Coordinates of C-alpha atoms and ligand atoms in Angstrom, one line a residue:
M1499 CA -3.5 1.3 -28.2
R1500 CA -6.4 2.5 -30.2
K1501 CA -3.8 3.5 -32.8
N1502 CA -2.1 0.2 -33.2
G1503 CA -5.0 -2.0 -32.2
E1504 CA -2.9 -3.7 -29.6
F1505 CA -5.8 -3.7 -27.1
R1506 CA -9.4 -4.4 -27.7
S1507 CA -11.7 -1.5 -27.1
G1508 CA -13.0 -2.9 -23.8
E1509 CA -9.5 -2.8 -22.4
I1510 CA -8.6 0.7 -23.3
L1511 CA -9.0 1.9 -19.7
S1512 CA -8.1 -1.5 -18.3
G1513 CA -6.2 -0.3 -15.3
R1514 CA -4.1 -3.5 -15.7
N1515 CA -1.6 -2.2 -13.1
C1516 CA 1.3 -2.6 -15.5
S1517 CA 3.8 -2.0 -12.7
D1518 CA 2.9 -5.5 -11.4
E1519 CA 3.0 -7.1 -14.8
R1520 CA 6.4 -5.8 -15.8
C1521 CA 7.7 -9.2 -16.4
T1522 CA 4.8 -11.2 -17.7
G1523 CA 3.7 -12.4 -21.0
E1524 CA 6.7 -11.4 -23.1
N1525 CA 10.1 -12.7 -23.8
L1526 CA 12.4 -10.7 -21.6
K1527 CA 15.6 -11.8 -23.3
N1528 CA 14.9 -10.0 -26.6
R1529 CA 14.4 -6.7 -25.0
I1530 CA 17.0 -4.0 -25.2
P1531 CA 17.1 -2.1 -22.0
L1532 CA 16.7 1.7 -22.3
K1533 CA 19.5 4.0 -21.3
K1534 CA 19.4 7.1 -19.2
N1535 CA 18.6 10.2 -21.2
D1536 CA 17.2 8.2 -24.2
E1537 CA 14.5 10.3 -25.8
F1538 CA 11.6 9.0 -27.9
V1539 CA 7.9 9.3 -28.7
L1540 CA 5.5 7.3 -26.6
D1541 CA 1.8 6.5 -26.7
I1542 CA 0.3 6.4 -23.2
E1543 CA -1.9 3.3 -22.9
D1544 CA -2.7 2.8 -19.3
I1545 CA -2.4 4.1 -15.7
S1546 CA -0.1 2.7 -13.1
V1547 CA -1.1 2.0 -9.5
D1548 CA 0.3 5.4 -8.5
G1549 CA -1.3 7.3 -11.3
A1550 CA 1.5 7.7 -13.8
G1551 CA 0.8 7.1 -17.5
V1552 CA 2.2 3.9 -18.9
G1553 CA 3.4 3.2 -22.4
K1554 CA 5.7 0.6 -24.1
K1555 CA 8.9 1.2 -26.0
D1556 CA 10.3 -1.9 -27.7
G1557 CA 8.6 -4.1 -25.2
I1558 CA 9.9 -2.1 -22.2
I1559 CA 7.3 -0.6 -20.0
V1560 CA 7.8 3.1 -19.4
F1561 CA 6.1 5.1 -16.6
V1562 CA 5.6 8.8 -17.2
K1563 CA 4.1 11.1 -14.6
D1564 CA 1.6 13.8 -15.7
T1565 CA 0.4 12.0 -18.8
V1566 CA -3.0 10.5 -19.4
I1567 CA -4.3 7.6 -21.5
G1568 CA -4.4 8.6 -25.1
D1569 CA -1.5 11.1 -25.0
R1570 CA 1.2 11.0 -27.6
V1571 CA 4.3 12.4 -25.8
R1572 CA 8.0 12.9 -26.1
V1573 CA 9.8 11.6 -23.0
R1574 CA 13.3 11.3 -21.6
V1575 CA 14.4 8.3 -19.6
V1576 CA 15.5 9.3 -16.0
K1577 CA 15.6 5.9 -14.4
P1578 CA 16.2 2.8 -16.6
K1579 CA 15.7 -0.7 -15.2
K1580 CA 16.0 -4.0 -16.9
T1581 CA 12.4 -4.5 -18.0
Y1582 CA 10.9 -1.1 -17.3
A1583 CA 11.9 2.6 -17.0
F1584 CA 10.8 5.8 -15.5
A1585 CA 10.8 8.8 -17.9
R1586 CA 10.1 12.5 -17.7
L1587 CA 7.5 14.2 -19.8
M1588 CA 9.3 16.6 -22.2
E1589 CA 6.4 17.5 -24.5
I1590 CA 2.8 16.6 -25.3
L1591 CA 2.8 16.0 -29.0
I1592 CA -0.9 15.0 -29.4
P1593 CA -3.0 15.5 -26.3
S1594 CA -5.4 12.8 -25.4
P1595 CA -9.0 13.6 -26.3
D1596 CA -9.8 12.7 -22.7
R1597 CA -7.4 15.3 -21.3
V1598 CA -9.0 18.1 -19.3
E1599 CA -7.5 21.3 -17.8
P1600 CA -6.8 20.4 -14.1
V1601 CA -9.0 22.5 -11.7
C1602 CA -6.1 22.9 -9.3
G1603 CA -3.0 24.9 -10.2
Y1604 CA -0.9 22.8 -7.9
Y1605 CA -2.0 19.5 -9.4
R1606 CA 1.5 18.5 -10.7
Q1607 CA 3.4 19.4 -7.5
C1608 CA 1.0 17.9 -5.1
G1609 CA 0.4 14.4 -6.4
G1610 CA -2.7 14.0 -4.2
C1611 CA -5.0 14.0 -7.2
Q1612 CA -3.1 11.6 -9.5
I1613 CA -5.6 11.6 -12.4
Q1614 CA -7.1 15.1 -12.3
A1615 CA -6.0 15.7 -15.9
L1616 CA -8.2 12.9 -17.1
S1617 CA -11.9 13.6 -17.7
Y1618 CA -14.2 12.4 -14.9
E1619 CA -16.1 10.2 -17.3
K1620 CA -12.8 8.4 -18.2
Q1621 CA -11.8 8.2 -14.6
L1622 CA -14.9 6.3 -13.8
E1623 CA -14.4 4.0 -16.8
F1624 CA -10.9 3.4 -15.7
K1625 CA -12.0 2.4 -12.2
Q1626 CA -14.7 0.1 -13.4
H1627 CA -12.3 -1.7 -15.7
K1628 CA -9.7 -1.9 -13.0
V1629 CA -12.1 -3.8 -10.7
E1630 CA -13.4 -6.0 -13.5
S1631 CA -10.0 -6.9 -14.9
N1632 CA -8.6 -7.7 -11.5
L1633 CA -11.5 -10.1 -10.9
R1634 CA -10.9 -11.7 -14.2
R1635 CA -7.1 -11.8 -14.0
I1636 CA -6.5 -12.6 -10.4
G1637 CA -9.9 -14.1 -9.4
G1638 CA -10.2 -16.2 -12.5
F1639 CA -13.8 -15.2 -13.0
E1640 CA -15.2 -15.2 -16.5
Q1641 CA -18.8 -14.0 -16.1
I1642 CA -18.6 -10.9 -14.0
P1643 CA -21.9 -9.4 -13.0
M1644 CA -20.7 -5.8 -13.1
E1645 CA -23.2 -3.1 -12.4
P1646 CA -22.4 0.5 -13.5
V1647 CA -19.9 2.4 -11.5
I1648 CA -21.3 5.1 -9.2
G1649 CA -19.6 8.4 -9.6
M1650 CA -20.3 11.8 -8.0
E1651 CA -22.2 14.6 -9.6
D1652 CA -19.6 17.1 -8.4
P1653 CA -16.3 15.1 -8.0
F1654 CA -14.6 17.9 -6.0
H1655 CA -14.9 19.4 -2.5
Y1656 CA -16.0 16.0 -1.2
R1657 CA -13.6 15.6 1.7
N1658 CA -15.0 16.2 5.2
K1659 CA -11.5 16.2 6.8
S1660 CA -8.4 18.2 5.8
Q1661 CA -5.0 18.5 7.6
F1662 CA -2.9 21.4 6.5
P1663 CA 0.8 21.5 7.5
V1664 CA 1.9 24.9 8.7
G1665 CA 5.4 26.3 8.1
T1666 CA 7.4 29.4 7.2
D1667 CA 8.6 30.3 3.7
K1668 CA 12.1 31.6 2.9
N1669 CA 11.0 35.2 3.5
G1670 CA 9.7 34.3 6.9
K1671 CA 6.1 34.4 6.0
I1672 CA 3.8 31.8 7.6
I1673 CA 2.3 29.4 5.1
A1674 CA -0.2 26.5 5.2
G1675 CA -0.8 24.1 2.4
F1676 CA 0.3 20.6 1.5
Y1677 CA 3.5 18.7 1.2
A1678 CA 5.0 18.4 -2.3
E1679 CA 5.0 14.9 -3.6
H1680 CA 7.5 12.6 -1.8
S1681 CA 8.8 15.4 0.4
H1682 CA 8.0 17.6 3.4
R1683 CA 8.4 20.9 1.6
I1684 CA 5.2 22.8 2.1
I1685 CA 3.5 24.3 -1.0
P1686 CA 1.2 27.1 0.1
N1687 CA -2.3 26.5 -0.9
R1688 CA -5.4 27.2 1.2
D1689 CA -7.8 26.0 -1.4
C1690 CA -7.5 22.3 -2.0
A1691 CA -10.0 21.3 -4.7
L1692 CA -11.0 18.2 -2.7
G1693 CA -11.7 20.1 0.5
V1694 CA -14.6 22.2 1.6
P1695 CA -14.6 26.0 0.9
V1696 CA -14.6 26.9 4.6
N1697 CA -11.1 25.5 4.9
R1698 CA -9.8 28.7 3.3
D1699 CA -11.7 31.0 5.7
I1700 CA -10.3 29.1 8.6
L1701 CA -6.7 29.1 7.4
D1702 CA -6.9 32.8 6.6
I1703 CA -8.0 33.5 10.2
V1704 CA -5.4 31.2 11.8
I1705 CA -2.5 32.6 9.7
A1706 CA -3.5 36.2 10.2
Y1707 CA -3.7 35.6 13.9
M1708 CA -0.3 33.9 14.0
E1709 CA 1.3 36.8 12.1
R1710 CA -0.4 39.5 14.3
Y1711 CA 0.8 37.9 17.6
H1712 CA 4.0 36.4 16.3
V1713 CA 3.0 32.8 17.0
S1714 CA 5.6 30.7 15.3
A1715 CA 5.1 27.9 12.8
Y1716 CA 6.8 24.5 13.5
D1717 CA 10.0 23.8 11.6
E1718 CA 10.4 20.1 11.0
G1719 CA 14.2 20.5 10.4
T1720 CA 14.9 21.9 13.8
G1721 CA 12.0 20.7 15.8
Q1722 CA 11.4 24.4 16.9
G1723 CA 8.3 26.5 16.5
L1724 CA 4.7 26.0 17.6
V1725 CA 1.9 25.4 15.2
R1726 CA 2.4 22.1 13.2
H1727 CA -0.9 21.4 11.5
V1728 CA -4.4 22.7 11.2
L1729 CA -7.0 19.9 11.2
I1730 CA -10.5 20.8 10.0
R1731 CA -13.6 18.6 10.0
Y1732 CA -16.9 19.5 8.5
G1733 CA -20.2 17.8 9.0
F1734 CA -21.8 17.7 5.5
R1735 CA -25.3 17.1 6.9
T1736 CA -25.1 19.2 10.0
G1737 CA -22.9 22.0 8.8
E1738 CA -20.9 21.7 12.1
I1739 CA -17.2 22.7 11.9
M1740 CA -14.3 21.5 14.0
I1741 CA -10.9 23.0 14.1
C1742 CA -7.9 21.5 16.0
L1743 CA -4.5 23.2 16.1
I1744 CA -1.8 20.7 16.5
I1745 CA 1.0 22.4 18.4
N1746 CA 4.5 21.5 19.5
G1747 CA 3.6 22.8 22.9
T1748 CA 4.1 22.2 26.5
K1749 CA 2.4 19.3 28.2
Q1750 CA 1.3 21.6 31.1
P1751 CA -1.6 23.7 30.1
H1752 CA -1.4 27.3 31.5
K1753 CA -4.7 28.4 32.7
E1754 CA -5.4 32.1 32.7
K1755 CA -8.5 33.7 34.0
M1756 CA -10.0 36.0 31.4
P1757 CA -12.0 39.1 32.5
N1758 CA -15.2 37.3 31.7
G1759 CA -14.3 34.5 34.0
T1760 CA -13.5 31.9 31.2
D1761 CA -10.4 29.9 31.4
F1762 CA -8.1 29.9 28.5
L1763 CA -5.6 27.0 28.1
Y1764 CA -2.2 27.6 26.5
E1765 CA -2.6 31.3 26.8
K1766 CA 1.2 31.5 26.9
E1767 CA 1.7 29.6 23.6
L1768 CA -1.4 31.2 22.0
P1769 CA -1.5 34.7 23.3
H1770 CA -4.6 36.8 22.8
Q1771 CA -6.4 33.6 22.1
K1772 CA -9.8 35.2 22.5
D1773 CA -9.2 37.1 19.3
L1774 CA -8.6 33.9 17.4
I1775 CA -11.6 32.3 19.0
R1776 CA -13.9 35.3 18.4
E1777 CA -13.0 35.3 14.7
L1778 CA -13.4 31.5 14.3
I1779 CA -16.8 31.4 16.0
A1780 CA -18.1 34.1 13.7
L1781 CA -18.0 31.4 11.0
P1782 CA -21.5 29.8 10.9
G1783 CA -21.4 26.2 12.1
M1784 CA -18.3 26.5 14.3
T1785 CA -18.8 23.9 17.0
S1786 CA -15.4 22.7 18.2
I1787 CA -12.1 24.5 18.7
S1788 CA -9.3 22.5 20.3
V1789 CA -5.6 22.1 20.6
N1790 CA -3.7 18.8 20.2
I1791 CA -0.2 18.5 21.7
N1792 CA 2.4 16.8 19.6
T1793 CA 6.0 17.3 20.6
A1794 CA 7.3 14.2 18.8
R1795 CA 9.8 14.6 16.1
N1796 CA 8.2 12.3 13.6
N1797 CA 5.6 12.3 10.8
V1798 CA 2.6 11.4 12.9
I1799 CA 0.2 14.3 12.8
L1800 CA -1.7 13.9 16.1
G1801 CA -0.3 13.6 19.6
A1802 CA -2.0 11.8 22.4
E1803 CA -3.5 14.8 24.2
T1804 CA -6.3 16.9 23.0
R1805 CA -7.7 19.9 25.0
L1806 CA -10.8 21.9 24.3
L1807 CA -10.5 25.6 23.8
W1808 CA -14.1 26.4 22.9
G1809 CA -17.4 24.7 22.3
Q1810 CA -17.4 20.9 22.6
L1811 CA -14.9 18.3 21.7
F1812 CA -16.8 16.7 18.9
I1813 CA -19.0 17.5 15.9
T1814 CA -22.0 15.4 14.9
D1815 CA -22.7 14.1 11.4
Y1816 CA -24.9 11.5 9.8
I1817 CA -24.5 8.7 7.4
G1818 CA -28.0 7.7 6.3
N1819 CA -30.1 8.2 9.4
I1820 CA -27.4 7.1 11.8
K1821 CA -25.8 9.9 13.9
F1822 CA -22.1 9.9 14.7
Q1823 CA -20.1 11.9 17.1
I1824 CA -16.7 12.7 15.6
S1825 CA -13.7 13.8 17.7
P1826 CA -10.5 15.2 16.3
V1827 CA -8.9 11.8 16.6
S1828 CA -11.8 9.6 15.5
F1829 CA -11.7 7.7 12.2
F1830 CA -14.5 8.7 9.9
Q1831 CA -15.0 8.0 6.2
V1832 CA -13.7 11.1 4.4
N1833 CA -16.3 11.1 1.6
P1834 CA -19.7 11.0 3.5
V1835 CA -21.8 11.4 0.3
Q1836 CA -20.4 8.3 -1.4
T1837 CA -20.0 6.4 1.8
E1838 CA -23.8 6.7 2.2
T1839 CA -24.3 5.3 -1.3
L1840 CA -21.7 2.5 -0.6
Y1841 CA -23.4 1.4 2.6
G1842 CA -26.8 1.7 1.0
L1843 CA -25.5 -0.9 -1.5
V1844 CA -24.2 -3.1 1.4
L1845 CA -27.6 -3.0 2.9
E1846 CA -29.3 -3.9 -0.4
Y1847 CA -26.9 -6.7 -1.1
A1848 CA -27.3 -8.1 2.5
D1849 CA -31.0 -8.3 1.9
L1850 CA -32.1 -8.4 5.5
H1851 CA -35.6 -9.0 6.9
G1852 CA -35.1 -8.5 10.6
T1853 CA -34.4 -12.1 11.5
E1854 CA -30.8 -12.4 10.6
T1855 CA -27.6 -12.7 12.6
V1856 CA -24.9 -10.6 10.8
W1857 CA -21.2 -10.3 11.4
D1858 CA -19.5 -7.0 10.3
L1859 CA -15.8 -7.8 10.2
Y1860 CA -13.2 -4.9 10.2
C1861 CA -16.0 -2.7 11.4
G1862 CA -14.0 0.5 12.3
I1863 CA -16.3 2.8 14.3
G1864 CA -19.3 0.5 13.5
T1865 CA -20.7 2.5 10.6
I1866 CA -21.8 -0.5 8.6
S1867 CA -22.8 -2.5 11.7
L1868 CA -25.2 0.3 12.8
F1869 CA -26.6 0.6 9.3
L1870 CA -27.3 -3.2 9.2
A1871 CA -28.6 -3.3 12.8
Q1872 CA -31.7 -1.4 11.7
R1873 CA -32.7 -4.4 9.6
A1874 CA -31.2 -7.4 11.4
R1875 CA -31.9 -9.4 14.5
Q1876 CA -28.4 -9.1 15.8
V1877 CA -25.1 -7.6 14.5
Y1878 CA -21.6 -8.5 15.8
G1879 CA -18.8 -6.1 14.8
V1880 CA -15.1 -6.9 15.0
E1881 CA -12.3 -4.4 14.9
I1882 CA -8.6 -4.3 15.9
V1883 CA -8.4 -0.7 17.2
P1884 CA -9.8 -0.4 20.7
Q1885 CA -10.6 3.3 20.4
A1886 CA -12.7 2.7 17.3
I1887 CA -14.7 0.1 19.2
E1888 CA -15.3 2.6 22.0
D1889 CA -16.6 5.0 19.3
A1890 CA -18.8 2.2 17.9
R1891 CA -20.3 1.4 21.2
R1892 CA -20.9 5.1 21.9
N1893 CA -22.5 5.6 18.5
A1894 CA -24.8 2.6 19.0
A1895 CA -26.0 4.1 22.3
L1896 CA -26.4 7.5 20.7
N1897 CA -28.7 6.0 18.1
G1898 CA -30.6 3.8 20.6
I1899 CA -29.3 0.7 18.8
A1900 CA -29.3 -2.3 21.3
N1901 CA -28.8 -5.2 18.9
A1902 CA -25.2 -4.5 17.9
E1903 CA -22.3 -5.9 19.9
F1904 CA -18.7 -5.2 19.3
F1905 CA -15.5 -7.1 19.9
V1906 CA -11.9 -5.8 19.9
G1907 CA -9.4 -8.0 18.2
K1908 CA -8.2 -9.4 14.9
A1909 CA -11.0 -10.7 12.8
E1910 CA -8.9 -13.7 12.0
E1911 CA -8.6 -14.5 15.7
V1912 CA -12.0 -13.4 17.1
L1913 CA -14.1 -15.2 14.6
P1914 CA -12.3 -18.6 14.7
E1915 CA -12.2 -18.5 18.5
F1916 CA -16.0 -17.8 18.6
Y1917 CA -16.6 -20.6 16.1
E1918 CA -14.5 -23.1 18.2
K1919 CA -16.2 -22.1 21.4
E1920 CA -19.6 -22.7 19.9
A1921 CA -18.5 -26.0 18.4
Q1922 CA -17.2 -27.2 21.8
A1923 CA -20.6 -26.4 23.3
G1924 CA -22.2 -28.5 20.6
R1925 CA -23.5 -25.6 18.6
Q1926 CA -22.9 -24.4 15.0
A1927 CA -21.9 -20.7 15.1
C1928 CA -24.6 -18.9 13.3
A1929 CA -24.3 -16.2 10.6
N1930 CA -26.9 -15.5 8.0
V1931 CA -24.8 -12.8 6.4
I1932 CA -21.2 -11.8 6.8
V1933 CA -19.9 -8.4 5.8
V1934 CA -16.1 -7.8 5.4
D1935 CA -14.5 -4.4 4.8
P1936 CA -10.8 -5.2 5.2
P1937 CA -7.8 -2.8 4.7
R1938 CA -5.9 -3.0 1.4
K1939 CA -4.2 -6.3 2.1
G1940 CA -7.5 -8.1 2.3
C1941 CA -8.6 -10.9 4.6
D1942 CA -6.4 -13.3 6.4
D1943 CA -6.6 -16.9 5.1
R1944 CA -7.6 -18.2 8.5
L1945 CA -10.6 -15.8 8.5
L1946 CA -11.7 -17.0 5.0
R1947 CA -11.6 -20.6 6.2
T1948 CA -13.7 -19.8 9.2
I1949 CA -16.2 -17.9 7.1
L1950 CA -16.5 -21.0 4.9
Q1951 CA -17.1 -23.2 7.9
M1952 CA -19.8 -20.9 9.2
A1953 CA -21.4 -21.0 5.7
P1954 CA -23.5 -17.8 5.7
E1955 CA -26.2 -17.6 3.0
R1956 CA -24.6 -14.3 1.7
I1957 CA -21.3 -12.6 2.0
V1958 CA -20.9 -8.9 1.2
Y1959 CA -17.3 -7.9 0.5
V1960 CA -16.5 -4.2 0.6
S1961 CA -13.0 -3.5 -0.7
C1962 CA -10.7 -0.6 -1.3
E1963 CA -8.2 -2.8 -3.2
S1964 CA -9.6 -4.9 -6.0
K1965 CA -6.5 -7.1 -6.2
S1966 CA -6.9 -8.6 -2.7
L1967 CA -10.6 -8.6 -3.3
A1968 CA -10.2 -10.8 -6.3
R1969 CA -7.8 -13.1 -4.5
D1970 CA -10.1 -13.6 -1.5
L1971 CA -13.2 -14.0 -3.7
K1972 CA -11.5 -16.8 -5.5
V1973 CA -11.0 -18.7 -2.2
L1974 CA -14.6 -18.1 -1.2
C1975 CA -16.1 -19.1 -4.5
E1976 CA -14.0 -22.2 -4.7
G1977 CA -15.3 -23.0 -1.2
G1978 CA -18.9 -23.0 -2.4
Y1979 CA -20.1 -19.5 -3.3
R1980 CA -21.3 -17.9 -6.5
L1981 CA -20.4 -14.3 -7.6
E1982 CA -23.8 -12.5 -7.8
R1983 CA -23.3 -8.7 -7.9
V1984 CA -20.3 -6.4 -8.3
R1985 CA -20.3 -2.6 -8.2
A1986 CA -17.6 0.0 -8.0
V1987 CA -18.2 3.3 -6.1
D1988 CA -16.0 6.3 -6.6
N1989 CA -15.2 7.5 -3.1
F1990 CA -11.9 9.0 -4.0
C1991 CA -12.5 11.1 -7.1
Q1992 CA -9.4 12.4 -8.9
T1993 CA -7.3 9.6 -7.4
V1994 CA -6.5 6.1 -8.7
H1995 CA -8.3 4.5 -5.7
V1996 CA -11.7 2.9 -6.0
E1997 CA -14.1 1.2 -3.6
S1998 CA -16.2 -1.8 -4.6
V1999 CA -19.0 -3.9 -3.2
V2000 CA -19.5 -7.5 -4.1
L2001 CA -22.3 -10.0 -3.2
I2002 CA -21.5 -13.7 -3.2
E2003 CA -24.1 -16.3 -2.4
R2004 CA -23.8 -19.9 -1.1
K2005 CA -24.6 -22.5 -3.8
E2006 CA -27.3 -24.8 -2.6
Ligands
SAH2580 N1 -16.0 -0.6 7.9 C1 -15.3 0.5 8.5 C2 -13.9 0.7 8.2 C3 -13.1 -0.3 7.4 S1 -11.5 0.2 7.2 C4 -16.1 1.7 8.3 O1 -17.1 1.6 7.6 O2 -15.8 2.8 8.8 C5 -10.7 -1.3 7.7 C6 -10.7 -1.4 9.3 O3 -10.1 -2.7 9.6 C7 -9.9 -0.4 10.0 O4 -10.7 0.2 11.0 C8 -8.7 -1.2 10.6 O5 -8.4 -0.7 11.9 C9 -9.3 -2.5 10.8 N2 -8.4 -3.7 10.8 C10 -7.2 -3.8 10.2 N3 -6.7 -5.1 10.4 C11 -7.7 -5.8 11.1 C12 -7.8 -7.1 11.6 N4 -6.8 -8.0 11.3 N5 -8.9 -7.5 12.2 C13 -9.9 -6.6 12.5 N6 -9.8 -5.3 12.1 C14 -8.7 -4.9 11.4

């Protein structure tokens, strides 16, 4: 890269997603495939979609985990394919100047923080270039009005939700931590660098309690044992804490009257429960202690039934000045600090003055809708998950917001049907601004066509996958819109993922 001048400086951290470009641009016939156990020196030039370092050996793309851009390394091929190969890192010969000591000792085993060994500054640069280069390469845009990427002051401890699997080690000790990459082997670690510090206190209490009263941990292999996961949520603004124990328990709660008259559920499964509760509620902010029953033998963490043990079944937190009630099963953005920044940008790009009709498609629990409703005449939210829409309606009421209406269904069905109905009544369906925040696969083509028919003045596209973003923007811009503003926001520090917000405006 820098050494051989193959890339221009602006493309150093291009995030070109080499894994998808394995076969482009070069004459495949002349390449000599690599063989298993081949060893050679490699310069790492890029990052793959899953965070591995990427280099090239005689035209063959080589993926090497645990390397960062700028490393010179010795590698050994473990999985050769025709035009690419996976290799193991044997030795770092010259470390990249952008390499940093990972904060977490389990960084290599876990795989959750794919790029923790890259300096935060370079992580941000990588993400910005990833968005920009996808817009250029897939979207065909030449002039890209990129604004500077927004990172975090402290890019750790940002997650407001953590789910720790619980198990037993080979000496019979109870452990909680995370699954090793691509497996369900639990690596004990109560101190994830992305989670909040109180996670550790809670896990210490739960595990000490389990050991004291011989409460078993679940064993995925046999389906036996009780405690499967500990789910913890923390309200960054309110300081409220929720803990939910996911247990492989009976569906029939046993009620036992305690001396003080309180009922304890699941006293048989969780004996001397009051000890556990007493210790947990000594933690400042403890608001909700519950049990979720999951007896299914699969990977899904939560079961259908949640029972309160102490306090209330939700915590409250804010994004901006909007209040949300969050239950153990609710969807809620995991990085509340950056989410607030992101939605602030959505509001800025939407440029509302109180007279507009706005659609918020893929609205989840209505976070963006409620944000926008404060400045719009009317907001309509559309979301496929009925439970999320229930939350959205409840949160609207909680905040006294009366000008937001929510629909359950697929955006690509709800909006076209609405449009057709209006047309049959001789009206043009109105939207001044449309916001979309789709999942990784982006928007359905039918939705994009309806959006073009509705012809809003502005479209704000929030995206967690810049490839589908670029593809969809191409369709919208060919349909009469102009790319106005683009900004990446780092909601998922230490990982390869990035959020972005884009404003496109209708050409007159
Ligand atoms: N804007 C939301 C979350 C967006 S995540 C927030 O701020 O919290 C994407 C959402 O799209 C998810 O809630 C998902 O359930 C929903 N979704 C997925 N496919 C959909 C579709 N075809 N139509 C409508 N919603 C969909």
